mmCIF file with all atom_site columns, C-alpha atoms in Angstrom:
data_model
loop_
_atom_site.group_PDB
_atom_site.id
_atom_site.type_symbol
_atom_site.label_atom_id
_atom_site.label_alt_id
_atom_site.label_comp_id
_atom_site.label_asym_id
_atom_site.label_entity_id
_atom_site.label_seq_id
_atom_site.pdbx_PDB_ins_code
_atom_site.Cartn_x
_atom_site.Cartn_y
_atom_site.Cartn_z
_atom_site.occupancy
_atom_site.B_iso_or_equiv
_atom_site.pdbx_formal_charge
_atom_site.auth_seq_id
_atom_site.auth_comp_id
_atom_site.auth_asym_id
_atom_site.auth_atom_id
_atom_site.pdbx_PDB_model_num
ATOM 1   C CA . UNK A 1 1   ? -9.613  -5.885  16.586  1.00 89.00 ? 351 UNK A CA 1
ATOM 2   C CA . UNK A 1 2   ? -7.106  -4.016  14.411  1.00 94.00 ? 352 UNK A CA 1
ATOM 3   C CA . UNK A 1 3   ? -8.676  -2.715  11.018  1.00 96.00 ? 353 UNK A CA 1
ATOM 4   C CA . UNK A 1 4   ? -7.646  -1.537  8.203   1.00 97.00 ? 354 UNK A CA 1
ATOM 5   C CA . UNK A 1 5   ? -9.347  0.885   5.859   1.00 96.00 ? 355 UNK A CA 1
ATOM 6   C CA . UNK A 1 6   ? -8.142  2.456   2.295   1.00 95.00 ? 356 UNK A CA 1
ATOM 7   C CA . UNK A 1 7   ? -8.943  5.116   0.253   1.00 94.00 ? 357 UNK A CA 1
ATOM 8   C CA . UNK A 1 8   ? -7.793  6.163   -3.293  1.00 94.00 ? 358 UNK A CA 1
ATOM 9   C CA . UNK A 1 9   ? -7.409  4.245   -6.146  1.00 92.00 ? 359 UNK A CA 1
ATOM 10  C CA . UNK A 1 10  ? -9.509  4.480   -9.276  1.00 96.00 ? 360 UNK A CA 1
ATOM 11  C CA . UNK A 1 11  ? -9.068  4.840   -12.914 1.00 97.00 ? 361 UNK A CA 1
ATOM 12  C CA . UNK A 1 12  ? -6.130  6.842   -14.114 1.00 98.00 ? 362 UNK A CA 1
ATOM 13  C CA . UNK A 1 13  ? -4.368  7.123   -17.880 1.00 98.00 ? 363 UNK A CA 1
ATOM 14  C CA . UNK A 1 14  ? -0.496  5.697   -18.398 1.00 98.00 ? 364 UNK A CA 1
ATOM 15  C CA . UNK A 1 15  ? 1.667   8.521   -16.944 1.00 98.00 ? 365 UNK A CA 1
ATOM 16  C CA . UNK A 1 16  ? -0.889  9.661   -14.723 1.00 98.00 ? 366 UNK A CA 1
ATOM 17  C CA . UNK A 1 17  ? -1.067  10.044  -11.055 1.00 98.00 ? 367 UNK A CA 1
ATOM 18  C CA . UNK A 1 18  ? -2.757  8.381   -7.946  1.00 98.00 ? 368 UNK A CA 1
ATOM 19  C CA . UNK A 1 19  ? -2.412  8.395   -3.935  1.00 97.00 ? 369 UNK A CA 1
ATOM 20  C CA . UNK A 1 20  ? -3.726  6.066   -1.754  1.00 98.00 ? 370 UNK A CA 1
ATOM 21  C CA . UNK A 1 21  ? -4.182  6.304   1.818   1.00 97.00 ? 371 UNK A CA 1
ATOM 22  C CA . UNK A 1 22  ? -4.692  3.689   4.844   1.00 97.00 ? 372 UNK A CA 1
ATOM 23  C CA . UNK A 1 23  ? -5.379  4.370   8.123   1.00 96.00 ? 373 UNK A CA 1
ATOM 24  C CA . UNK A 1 24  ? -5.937  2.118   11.062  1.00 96.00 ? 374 UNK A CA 1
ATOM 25  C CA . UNK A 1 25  ? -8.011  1.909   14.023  1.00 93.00 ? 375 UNK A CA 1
ATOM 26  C CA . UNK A 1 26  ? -8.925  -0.862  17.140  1.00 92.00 ? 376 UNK A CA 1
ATOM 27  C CA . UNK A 1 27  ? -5.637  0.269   18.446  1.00 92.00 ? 377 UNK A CA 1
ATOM 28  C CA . UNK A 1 28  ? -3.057  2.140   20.745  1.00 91.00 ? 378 UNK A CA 1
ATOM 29  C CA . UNK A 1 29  ? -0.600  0.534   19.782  1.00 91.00 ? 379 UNK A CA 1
ATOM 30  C CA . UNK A 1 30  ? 2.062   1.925   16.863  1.00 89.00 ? 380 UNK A CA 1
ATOM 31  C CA . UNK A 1 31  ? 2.175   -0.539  14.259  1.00 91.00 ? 381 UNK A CA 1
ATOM 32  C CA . UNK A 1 32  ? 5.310   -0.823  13.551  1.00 90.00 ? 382 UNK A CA 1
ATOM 33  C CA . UNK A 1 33  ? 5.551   -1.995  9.936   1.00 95.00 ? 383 UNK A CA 1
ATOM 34  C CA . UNK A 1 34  ? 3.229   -0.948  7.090   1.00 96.00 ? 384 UNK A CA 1
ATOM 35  C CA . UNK A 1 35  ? 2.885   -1.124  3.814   1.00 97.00 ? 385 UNK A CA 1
ATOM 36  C CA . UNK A 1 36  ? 1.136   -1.984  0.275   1.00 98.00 ? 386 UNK A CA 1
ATOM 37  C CA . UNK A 1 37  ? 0.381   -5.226  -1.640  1.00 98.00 ? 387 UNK A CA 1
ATOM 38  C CA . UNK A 1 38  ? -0.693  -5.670  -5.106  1.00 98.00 ? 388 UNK A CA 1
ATOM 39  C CA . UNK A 1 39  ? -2.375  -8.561  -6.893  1.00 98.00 ? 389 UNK A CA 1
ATOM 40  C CA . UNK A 1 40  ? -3.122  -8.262  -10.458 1.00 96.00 ? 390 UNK A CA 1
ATOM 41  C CA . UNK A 1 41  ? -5.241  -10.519 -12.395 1.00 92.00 ? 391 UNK A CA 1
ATOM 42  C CA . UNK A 1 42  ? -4.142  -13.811 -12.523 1.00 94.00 ? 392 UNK A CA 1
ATOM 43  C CA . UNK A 1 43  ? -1.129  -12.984 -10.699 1.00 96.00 ? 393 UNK A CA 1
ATOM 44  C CA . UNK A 1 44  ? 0.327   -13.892 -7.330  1.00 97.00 ? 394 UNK A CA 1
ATOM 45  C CA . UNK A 1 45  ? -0.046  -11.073 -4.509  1.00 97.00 ? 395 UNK A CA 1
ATOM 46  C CA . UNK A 1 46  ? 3.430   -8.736  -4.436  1.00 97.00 ? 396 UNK A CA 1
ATOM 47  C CA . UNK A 1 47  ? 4.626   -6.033  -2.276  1.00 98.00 ? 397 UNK A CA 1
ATOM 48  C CA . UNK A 1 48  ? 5.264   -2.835  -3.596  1.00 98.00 ? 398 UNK A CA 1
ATOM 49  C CA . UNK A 1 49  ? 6.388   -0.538  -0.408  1.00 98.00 ? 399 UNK A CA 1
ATOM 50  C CA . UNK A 1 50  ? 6.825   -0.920  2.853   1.00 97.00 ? 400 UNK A CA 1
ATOM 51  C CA . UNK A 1 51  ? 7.828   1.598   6.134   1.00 95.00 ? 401 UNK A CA 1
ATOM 52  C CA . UNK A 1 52  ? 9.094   0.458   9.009   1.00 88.00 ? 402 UNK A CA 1
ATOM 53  C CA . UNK A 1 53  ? 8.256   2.974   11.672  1.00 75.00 ? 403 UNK A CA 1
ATOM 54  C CA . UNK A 1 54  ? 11.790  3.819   12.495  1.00 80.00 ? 404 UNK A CA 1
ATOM 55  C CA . UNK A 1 55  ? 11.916  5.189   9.209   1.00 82.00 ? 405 UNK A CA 1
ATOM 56  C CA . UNK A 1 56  ? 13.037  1.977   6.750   1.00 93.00 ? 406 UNK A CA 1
ATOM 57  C CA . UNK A 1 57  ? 11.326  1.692   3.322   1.00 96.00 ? 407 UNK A CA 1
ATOM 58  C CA . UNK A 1 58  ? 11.518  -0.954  1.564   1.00 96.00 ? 408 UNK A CA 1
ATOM 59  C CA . UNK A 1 59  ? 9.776   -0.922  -2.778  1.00 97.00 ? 409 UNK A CA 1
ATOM 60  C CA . UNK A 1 60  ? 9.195   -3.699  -5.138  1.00 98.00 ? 410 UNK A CA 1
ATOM 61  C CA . UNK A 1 61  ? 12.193  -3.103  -8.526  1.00 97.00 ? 411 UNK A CA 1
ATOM 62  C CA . UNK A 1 62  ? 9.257   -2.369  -10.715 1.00 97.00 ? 412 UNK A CA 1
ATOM 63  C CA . UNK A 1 63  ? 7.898   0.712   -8.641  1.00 98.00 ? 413 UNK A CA 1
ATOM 64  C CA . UNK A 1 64  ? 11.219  2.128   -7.898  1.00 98.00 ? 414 UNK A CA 1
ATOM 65  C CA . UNK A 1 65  ? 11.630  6.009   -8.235  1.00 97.00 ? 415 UNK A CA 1
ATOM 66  C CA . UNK A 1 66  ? 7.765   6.021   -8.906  1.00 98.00 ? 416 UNK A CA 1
ATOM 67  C CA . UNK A 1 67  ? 6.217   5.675   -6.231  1.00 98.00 ? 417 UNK A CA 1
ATOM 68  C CA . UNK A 1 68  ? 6.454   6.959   -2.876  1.00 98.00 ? 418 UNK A CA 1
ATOM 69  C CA . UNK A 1 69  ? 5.581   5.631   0.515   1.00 97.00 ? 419 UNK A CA 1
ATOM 70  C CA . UNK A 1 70  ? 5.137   8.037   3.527   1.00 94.00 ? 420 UNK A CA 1
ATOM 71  C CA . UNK A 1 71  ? 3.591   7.780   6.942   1.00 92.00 ? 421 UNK A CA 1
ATOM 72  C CA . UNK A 1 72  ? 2.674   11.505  8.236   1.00 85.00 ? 422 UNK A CA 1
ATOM 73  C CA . UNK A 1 73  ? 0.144   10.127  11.097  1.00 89.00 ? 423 UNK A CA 1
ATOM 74  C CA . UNK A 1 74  ? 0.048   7.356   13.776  1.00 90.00 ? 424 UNK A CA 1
ATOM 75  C CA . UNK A 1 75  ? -1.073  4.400   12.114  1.00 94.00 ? 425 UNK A CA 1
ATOM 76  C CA . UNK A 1 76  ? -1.383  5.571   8.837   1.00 95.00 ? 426 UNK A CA 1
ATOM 77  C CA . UNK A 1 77  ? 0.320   4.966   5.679   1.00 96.00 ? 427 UNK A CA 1
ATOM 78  C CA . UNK A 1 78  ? 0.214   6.738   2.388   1.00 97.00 ? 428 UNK A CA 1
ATOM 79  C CA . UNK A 1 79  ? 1.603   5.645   -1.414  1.00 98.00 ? 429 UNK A CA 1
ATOM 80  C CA . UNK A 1 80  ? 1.985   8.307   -4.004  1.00 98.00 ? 430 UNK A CA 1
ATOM 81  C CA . UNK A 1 81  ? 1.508   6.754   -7.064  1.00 98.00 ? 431 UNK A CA 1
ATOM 82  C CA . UNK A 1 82  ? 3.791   8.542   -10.310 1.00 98.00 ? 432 UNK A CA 1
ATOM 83  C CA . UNK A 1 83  ? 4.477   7.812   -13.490 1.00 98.00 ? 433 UNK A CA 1
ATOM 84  C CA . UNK A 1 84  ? 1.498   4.950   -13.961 1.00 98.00 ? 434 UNK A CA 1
ATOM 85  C CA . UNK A 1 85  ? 1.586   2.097   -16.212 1.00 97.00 ? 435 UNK A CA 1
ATOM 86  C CA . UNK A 1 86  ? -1.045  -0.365  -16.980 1.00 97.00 ? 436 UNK A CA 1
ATOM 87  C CA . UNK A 1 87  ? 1.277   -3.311  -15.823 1.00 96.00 ? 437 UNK A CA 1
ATOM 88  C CA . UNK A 1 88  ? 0.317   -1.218  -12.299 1.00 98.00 ? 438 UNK A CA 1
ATOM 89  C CA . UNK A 1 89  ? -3.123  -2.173  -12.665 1.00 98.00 ? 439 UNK A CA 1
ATOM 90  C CA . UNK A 1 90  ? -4.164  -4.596  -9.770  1.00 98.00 ? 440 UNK A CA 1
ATOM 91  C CA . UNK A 1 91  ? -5.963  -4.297  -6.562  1.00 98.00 ? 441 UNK A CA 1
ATOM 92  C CA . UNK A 1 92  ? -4.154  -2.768  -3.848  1.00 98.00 ? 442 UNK A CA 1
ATOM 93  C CA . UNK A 1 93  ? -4.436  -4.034  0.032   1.00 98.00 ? 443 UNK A CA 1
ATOM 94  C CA . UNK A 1 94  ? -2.962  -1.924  2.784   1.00 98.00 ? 444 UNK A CA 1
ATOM 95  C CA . UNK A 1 95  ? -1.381  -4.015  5.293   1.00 97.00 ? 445 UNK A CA 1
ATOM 96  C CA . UNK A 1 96  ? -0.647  -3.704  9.344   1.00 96.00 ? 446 UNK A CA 1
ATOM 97  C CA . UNK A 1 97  ? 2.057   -5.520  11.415  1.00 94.00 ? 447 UNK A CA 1
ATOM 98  C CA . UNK A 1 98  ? 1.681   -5.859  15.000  1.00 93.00 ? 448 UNK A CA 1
ATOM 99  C CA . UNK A 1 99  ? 2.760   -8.062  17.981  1.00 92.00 ? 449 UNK A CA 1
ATOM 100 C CA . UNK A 1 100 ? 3.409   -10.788 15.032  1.00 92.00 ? 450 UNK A CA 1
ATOM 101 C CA . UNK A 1 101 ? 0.323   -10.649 13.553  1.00 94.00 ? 451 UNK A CA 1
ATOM 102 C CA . UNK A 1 102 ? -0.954  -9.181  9.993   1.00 95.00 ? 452 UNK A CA 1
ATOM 103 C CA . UNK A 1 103 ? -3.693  -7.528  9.141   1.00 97.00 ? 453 UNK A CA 1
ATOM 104 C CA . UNK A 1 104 ? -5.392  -6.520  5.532   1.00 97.00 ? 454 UNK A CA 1
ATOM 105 C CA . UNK A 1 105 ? -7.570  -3.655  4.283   1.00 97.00 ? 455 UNK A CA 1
ATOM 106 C CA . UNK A 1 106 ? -10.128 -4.914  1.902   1.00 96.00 ? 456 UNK A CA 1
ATOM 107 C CA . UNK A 1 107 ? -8.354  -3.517  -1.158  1.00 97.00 ? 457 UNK A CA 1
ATOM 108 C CA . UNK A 1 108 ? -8.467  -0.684  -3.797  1.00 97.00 ? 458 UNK A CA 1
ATOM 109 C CA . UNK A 1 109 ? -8.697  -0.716  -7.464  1.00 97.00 ? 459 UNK A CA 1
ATOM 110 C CA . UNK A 1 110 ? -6.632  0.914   -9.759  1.00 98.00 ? 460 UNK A CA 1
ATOM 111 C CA . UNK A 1 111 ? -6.615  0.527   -13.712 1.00 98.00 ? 461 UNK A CA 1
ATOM 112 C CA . UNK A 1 112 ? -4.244  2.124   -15.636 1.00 98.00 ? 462 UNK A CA 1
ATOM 113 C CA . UNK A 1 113 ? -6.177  2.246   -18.936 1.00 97.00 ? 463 UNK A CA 1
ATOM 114 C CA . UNK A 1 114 ? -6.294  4.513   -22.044 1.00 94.00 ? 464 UNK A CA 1
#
């Protein structure tokens, strides 16, 4: 069973600065595709980045040129976090793709908050 576990996250002021990290295990497999999801209060769930392991990224508009995604190790997946605002503030889930199926961390926190 594929799972995924995050790390990061936390309180931060506007224009501050925050990584997150996800890495999975339960598998040999690359996972191809993955990325980070955000669901805010009251909100619907969103993507904000995704890499492809050939190399493809893919961010939400809103996090554009702010935040970065990187993966550096087998089955792990990274977001640098820049330039925070508190419409950034939701709870972040790491997310797998393989052989068709998804899979979810169990999410991460972060407030942007004065």
């Amino acid at each position: 069973q594929v799972q995924l576990v995050e790390s990061g996250g936390g309180l931060v002021q506007p224009g501050g600065s925050l990584s997150l990290s996800c890495a999975a295990s339960g598998t040999r497999l690359l996972i191809d595709s993955m990325g980070w999801y955000r669901q805010a209060p009251g909100k619907q769930q969103e993507l904000v980045a995704i890499r492809i392991s050939g190399g493809t990224t893919r961010y939400a508009d809103s996090v554009k040129g702010r935040f970065t995604i990187s993966r550096e190790k087998k089955n792990t997946v990274s977001l640098q976090m820049n330039s925070l605002q508190p419409e950034d503030t939701a709870v972040y889930y790491c997310n797998g793709r393989l052989l068709g199926k998804n899979y979810w961390g169990q999410g991460t926190q972060v407030t942007v908050s004065s």
